[in-house]
mmCIF file of C-alpha atoms in Angstrom:
data_model
loop_
_atom_site.group_PDB
_atom_site.id
_atom_site.type_symbol
_atom_site.label_atom_id
_atom_site.label_comp_id
_atom_site.label_asym_id
_atom_site.label_seq_id
_atom_site.Cartn_x
_atom_site.Cartn_y
_atom_site.Cartn_z
ATOM 1 C CA MET A 1 78.564 97.540 107.359
ATOM 2 C CA ASP A 2 76.443 96.248 110.159
ATOM 3 C CA ILE A 3 73.629 98.730 111.749
ATOM 4 C CA LYS A 4 72.742 99.147 115.242
ATOM 5 C CA PRO A 5 68.899 98.898 115.128
ATOM 6 C CA GLU A 6 66.502 101.384 116.377
ATOM 7 C CA THR A 7 65.338 101.083 120.077
ATOM 8 C CA PRO A 8 62.110 102.473 121.102
ATOM 9 C CA TRP A 9 64.529 104.649 123.600
ATOM 10 C CA ASP A 10 67.022 106.067 120.794
ATOM 11 C CA GLY A 11 66.234 110.158 120.832
ATOM 12 C CA THR A 12 64.900 110.231 124.940
ATOM 13 C CA PRO A 13 67.791 113.069 126.680
ATOM 14 C CA ASP A 14 69.737 112.172 129.408
ATOM 15 C CA VAL A 15 68.322 112.093 132.233
ATOM 16 C CA SER A 16 70.466 114.826 133.401
ATOM 17 C CA ALA A 17 68.850 116.942 131.141
ATOM 18 C CA ARG A 18 65.559 115.233 132.100
ATOM 19 C CA ILE A 19 65.984 116.634 135.440
ATOM 20 C CA ILE A 20 66.406 120.107 134.426
ATOM 21 C CA THR A 21 63.183 120.130 132.530
ATOM 22 C CA ALA A 22 61.463 118.691 135.687
ATOM 23 C CA ILE A 23 62.992 121.818 137.309
ATOM 24 C CA SER A 24 62.274 123.953 134.848
ATOM 25 C CA ARG A 25 58.580 123.247 134.648
ATOM 26 C CA ILE A 26 58.084 123.097 138.388
ATOM 27 C CA ALA A 27 59.407 126.103 138.463
ATOM 28 C CA SER A 28 57.015 127.444 135.849
ATOM 29 C CA VAL A 29 54.259 126.094 137.569
ATOM 30 C CA MET A 30 55.074 128.090 141.003
ATOM 31 C CA ARG A 31 55.934 131.299 138.996
ATOM 32 C CA SER A 32 52.395 131.323 137.885
ATOM 33 C CA GLY A 33 50.760 131.127 141.192
ATOM 34 C CA VAL A 34 53.031 133.943 141.870
ATOM 35 C CA TRP A 35 52.144 135.989 138.702
ATOM 36 C CA GLU A 36 49.055 135.779 139.662
ATOM 37 C CA PHE A 37 49.483 136.753 142.747
ATOM 38 C CA ALA A 38 51.173 139.561 141.548
ATOM 39 C CA THR A 39 48.587 140.520 139.787
ATOM 40 C CA SER A 40 45.786 140.447 142.522
ATOM 41 C CA GLU A 41 48.263 142.980 144.452
ATOM 42 C CA ASN A 42 48.782 145.506 141.215
ATOM 43 C CA LEU A 43 52.466 144.022 141.117
ATOM 44 C CA ASN A 44 54.851 142.392 139.164
ATOM 45 C CA PRO A 45 56.778 139.027 139.924
ATOM 46 C CA ALA A 46 60.537 140.775 140.580
ATOM 47 C CA GLN A 47 58.246 143.136 143.248
ATOM 48 C CA THR A 48 56.678 139.641 144.113
ATOM 49 C CA GLU A 49 59.946 138.803 144.625
ATOM 50 C CA ILE A 50 62.248 141.190 146.269
ATOM 51 C CA LEU A 51 59.148 141.739 149.121
ATOM 52 C CA GLN A 52 60.124 137.689 149.838
ATOM 53 C CA LEU A 53 63.870 138.343 150.611
ATOM 54 C CA LEU A 54 62.722 141.095 152.344
ATOM 55 C CA HIS A 55 60.878 139.219 154.520
ATOM 56 C CA ALA A 56 63.241 136.301 155.369
ATOM 57 C CA ARG A 57 65.975 139.345 156.333
ATOM 58 C CA PRO A 58 64.141 141.852 158.961
ATOM 59 C CA ASN A 59 67.608 143.590 159.114
ATOM 60 C CA GLY A 60 67.925 144.586 155.781
ATOM 61 C CA VAL A 61 69.522 143.874 152.807
ATOM 62 C CA ARG A 62 71.148 146.765 149.796
ATOM 63 C CA LEU A 63 70.369 146.809 146.371
ATOM 64 C CA SER A 64 72.510 145.591 145.151
ATOM 65 C CA TRP A 65 72.800 141.594 146.764
ATOM 66 C CA VAL A 66 68.924 142.058 145.846
ATOM 67 C CA ALA A 67 70.220 142.674 141.895
ATOM 68 C CA ALA A 68 71.961 139.779 142.615
ATOM 69 C CA GLN A 69 70.004 137.363 143.817
ATOM 70 C CA LEU A 70 67.513 138.599 141.063
ATOM 71 C CA SER A 71 69.882 138.036 138.225
ATOM 72 C CA ILE A 72 68.635 141.460 137.426
ATOM 73 C CA SER A 73 70.812 145.067 136.767
ATOM 74 C CA ALA A 74 71.157 147.213 139.654
ATOM 75 C CA ALA A 75 69.101 149.923 137.331
ATOM 76 C CA SER A 76 66.122 146.985 136.775
ATOM 77 C CA ALA A 77 66.375 146.097 140.845
ATOM 78 C CA SER A 78 66.314 149.900 141.016
ATOM 79 C CA ASP A 79 63.033 150.661 139.753
ATOM 80 C CA SER A 80 61.467 147.723 141.469
ATOM 81 C CA VAL A 81 62.480 149.174 144.539
ATOM 82 C CA ALA A 82 61.553 152.411 143.691
ATOM 83 C CA SER A 83 58.006 151.056 142.993
ATOM 84 C CA LEU A 84 57.568 149.318 145.898
ATOM 85 C CA VAL A 85 59.010 152.325 148.088
ATOM 86 C CA SER A 86 56.021 154.698 146.529
ATOM 87 C CA LYS A 87 53.542 151.502 147.118
ATOM 88 C CA GLY A 88 54.565 151.964 150.749
ATOM 89 C CA LEU A 89 55.724 148.325 150.921
ATOM 90 C CA VAL A 90 59.784 149.167 151.043
ATOM 91 C CA ARG A 91 61.436 152.095 152.615
ATOM 92 C CA LYS A 92 65.219 152.753 152.817
ATOM 93 C CA ALA A 93 66.921 153.148 155.828
ATOM 94 C CA ARG A 94 70.770 153.466 157.123
ATOM 95 C CA ALA A 95 71.998 150.409 156.660
ATOM 96 C CA GLU A 96 72.818 148.705 160.303
ATOM 97 C CA ASP A 97 75.893 147.396 159.486
ATOM 98 C CA ASP A 98 77.455 150.733 158.133
ATOM 99 C CA GLY A 99 75.689 153.873 158.421
ATOM 100 C CA ARG A 100 77.385 155.229 154.924
ATOM 101 C CA ALA A 101 75.064 153.004 153.166
ATOM 102 C CA THR A 102 71.333 152.006 152.129
ATOM 103 C CA ALA A 103 69.037 149.039 153.217
ATOM 104 C CA LEU A 104 65.842 148.449 152.046
ATOM 105 C CA PHE A 105 63.511 146.889 154.475
ATOM 106 C CA LEU A 106 59.597 145.887 154.257
ATOM 107 C CA THR A 107 56.943 148.599 156.384
ATOM 108 C CA ALA A 108 54.509 146.934 158.271
ATOM 109 C CA SER A 109 52.021 146.897 154.573
ATOM 110 C CA GLY A 110 54.787 144.784 152.990
ATOM 111 C CA ASN A 111 55.707 142.654 155.463
ATOM 112 C CA ALA A 112 52.088 141.770 155.147
ATOM 113 C CA VAL A 113 52.049 141.230 151.702
ATOM 114 C CA ALA A 114 54.865 139.122 151.697
ATOM 115 C CA GLU A 115 53.735 136.970 154.232
ATOM 116 C CA ARG A 116 50.937 136.648 151.801
ATOM 117 C CA ILE A 117 52.833 135.675 149.345
ATOM 118 C CA GLY A 118 53.306 131.854 150.343
ATOM 119 C CA SER A 119 49.721 131.053 150.225
ATOM 120 C CA ALA A 120 50.257 131.236 146.529
ATOM 121 C CA VAL A 121 52.638 128.508 145.974
ATOM 122 C CA SER A 122 51.198 125.831 148.944
ATOM 123 C CA PHE A 123 50.457 124.162 146.657
ATOM 124 C CA ALA A 124 53.828 122.921 145.811
ATOM 125 C CA ASP A 125 54.328 122.829 150.123
ATOM 126 C CA ASP A 126 51.519 120.353 150.130
ATOM 127 C CA ALA A 127 52.849 118.289 147.068
ATOM 128 C CA ALA A 128 56.374 117.870 148.350
ATOM 129 C CA ALA A 129 54.620 117.166 152.251
ATOM 130 C CA ALA A 130 52.538 114.283 150.206
ATOM 131 C CA LEU A 131 55.492 112.726 149.965
ATOM 132 C CA PRO A 132 57.349 109.871 151.630
ATOM 133 C CA PRO A 133 59.576 111.482 155.003
ATOM 134 C CA ALA A 134 62.622 108.915 153.389
ATOM 135 C CA MET A 135 61.922 110.075 149.569
ATOM 136 C CA GLN A 136 61.767 113.954 150.685
ATOM 137 C CA VAL A 137 64.983 113.879 152.274
ATOM 138 C CA HIS A 138 66.742 111.715 149.374
ATOM 139 C CA MET A 139 65.614 114.310 147.189
ATOM 140 C CA LEU A 140 66.328 117.710 149.451
ATOM 141 C CA THR A 141 70.387 115.432 149.261
ATOM 142 C CA GLY A 142 70.015 115.415 145.619
ATOM 143 C CA LEU A 143 69.478 119.229 145.027
ATOM 144 C CA LEU A 144 71.824 120.026 148.024
ATOM 145 C CA LYS A 145 74.159 117.694 145.475
ATOM 146 C CA LEU A 146 72.904 120.202 142.313
ATOM 147 C CA ILE A 147 73.780 123.153 144.291
ATOM 148 C CA ALA A 148 76.877 122.087 145.214
ATOM 149 C CA GLU A 149 77.940 121.756 141.321
ATOM 150 C CA LEU A 150 75.503 124.975 140.498
ATOM 151 C CA GLN A 151 77.844 126.815 142.709
ATOM 152 C CA LYS A 152 81.079 125.482 140.356
ATOM 153 C CA SER A 153 79.937 128.051 137.332
ATOM 154 C CA GLU A 154 79.351 130.922 140.018
ATOM 155 C CA ARG A 155 75.812 131.854 138.102
ATOM 156 C CA PHE A 156 74.175 130.775 140.957
ATOM 157 C CA PRO A 157 73.842 133.491 143.497
ATOM 158 C CA ALA A 158 74.595 133.179 147.232
ATOM 159 C CA LEU A 159 73.165 131.506 149.705
ATOM 160 C CA ARG A 160 71.946 131.347 152.969
ATOM 161 C CA ALA A 161 72.468 127.258 153.511
ATOM 162 C CA CYS A 162 74.668 125.240 156.253
ATOM 163 C CA PRO A 163 77.386 124.396 154.248
ATOM 164 C CA SER A 164 77.842 128.224 153.737
ATOM 165 C CA CYS A 165 77.546 129.082 157.193
ATOM 166 C CA ARG A 166 80.461 129.381 160.073
ATOM 167 C CA HIS A 167 77.842 127.752 162.273
ATOM 168 C CA PHE A 168 78.169 124.619 159.878
ATOM 169 C CA GLU A 169 81.497 121.745 161.370
ATOM 170 C CA ALA A 170 81.500 119.201 157.695
ATOM 171 C CA ASN A 171 82.049 116.048 159.082
ATOM 172 C CA LYS A 172 82.611 116.550 163.357
ATOM 173 C CA TYR A 173 81.675 113.390 163.807
ATOM 174 C CA PRO A 174 83.098 110.799 160.655
ATOM 175 C CA GLY A 175 81.129 107.094 159.641
ATOM 176 C CA ALA A 176 78.100 108.340 161.880
ATOM 177 C CA GLU A 177 74.633 108.416 160.928
ATOM 178 C CA THR A 178 74.581 112.036 161.139
ATOM 179 C CA PRO A 179 77.664 113.457 160.682
ATOM 180 C CA HIS A 180 77.403 116.949 160.333
ATOM 181 C CA HIS A 181 77.331 119.970 163.888
ATOM 182 C CA CYS A 182 75.411 123.196 164.256
ATOM 183 C CA ALA A 183 77.269 124.741 166.448
ATOM 184 C CA LEU A 184 74.869 127.527 166.673
ATOM 185 C CA VAL A 185 73.070 125.153 168.859
ATOM 186 C CA ASN A 186 75.401 122.491 169.776
ATOM 187 C CA ALA A 187 73.931 119.513 168.611
ATOM 188 C CA PRO A 188 74.501 117.074 164.975
ATOM 189 C CA LEU A 189 72.792 118.459 161.819
ATOM 190 C CA PRO A 190 70.155 115.240 160.129
ATOM 191 C CA ILE A 191 70.979 116.227 156.337
ATOM 192 C CA SER A 192 67.278 116.626 157.168
ATOM 193 C CA PHE A 193 67.445 119.253 159.197
ATOM 194 C CA ILE A 194 70.112 121.091 156.818
ATOM 195 C CA ARG A 195 68.663 124.263 155.758
ATOM 196 C CA ILE A 196 68.855 126.874 151.616
ATOM 197 C CA ASP A 197 68.051 129.643 153.903
ATOM 198 C CA CYS A 198 69.174 130.031 157.398
ATOM 199 C CA ALA A 199 67.579 133.393 159.331
ATOM 200 C CA GLU A 200 70.908 132.700 161.633
ATOM 201 C CA HIS A 201 73.171 132.600 158.804
ATOM 202 C CA GLU A 202 77.269 134.048 159.365
ATOM 203 C CA GLU A 203 78.826 133.889 156.161
ATOM 204 C CA ALA A 204 82.151 131.811 156.620
ATOM 205 C CA GLU A 205 85.389 132.245 154.898
ATOM 206 C CA PRO A 206 85.122 131.382 150.934
ATOM 207 C CA ALA A 207 87.551 128.714 151.743
ATOM 208 C CA THR A 208 85.515 126.976 153.636
ATOM 209 C CA GLN A 209 82.413 127.718 151.892
ATOM 210 C CA GLN A 210 83.805 126.042 149.462
ATOM 211 C CA ARG A 211 85.322 122.421 151.275
ATOM 212 C CA ASN A 212 81.592 122.418 153.084
ATOM 213 C CA TRP A 213 80.226 122.228 149.909
ATOM 214 C CA ALA A 214 82.063 120.009 148.076
ATOM 215 C CA ILE A 215 81.217 117.760 150.354
ATOM 216 C CA PHE A 216 77.882 117.559 148.159
ATOM 217 C CA ALA A 217 79.113 117.448 145.139
#
């Protein structure tokens, strides 16, 4: 029986595997920057991430939501929040949408620390910004497609992304270069303006979200 000769590329991982490896390496480098910042501020990485989450959500969030976003247990999230409260960086108050529930908010000091976190990973933003604009849009599109696939696994936390927002009108202009529309601003929505975390996000019905994400899958 003829044996197929080996090629120089035998054993090379699939492209999909190398994509995930690349993302993991980038995440590790960014995490290192956040850890360095956290150490300088007498925080741990989880506490730093919580400050980032709260910084983008001035209306407050529930503890259970924080735990889901960080993929940690409610007990671990509670411990991290308690430490932040003791440091004067986070406060607990009645939730704005339910007076019986408790929500988490940043204090003025916590907000100041959260604003400084961005500088810890600004090198990554600078690297992405150095890419040609067309490549940036292409990469964003690819990442949206990857997120859409990950959504199917139910292991990806909820995002305040355009496809999951009730203001997102998918394919309102079929065949157009910019087919999608944002009802909030009443304007066509180019891929380059689709947000992963939008402060004006209003959650759409689950079935609508599923249809919208399917566009990018």
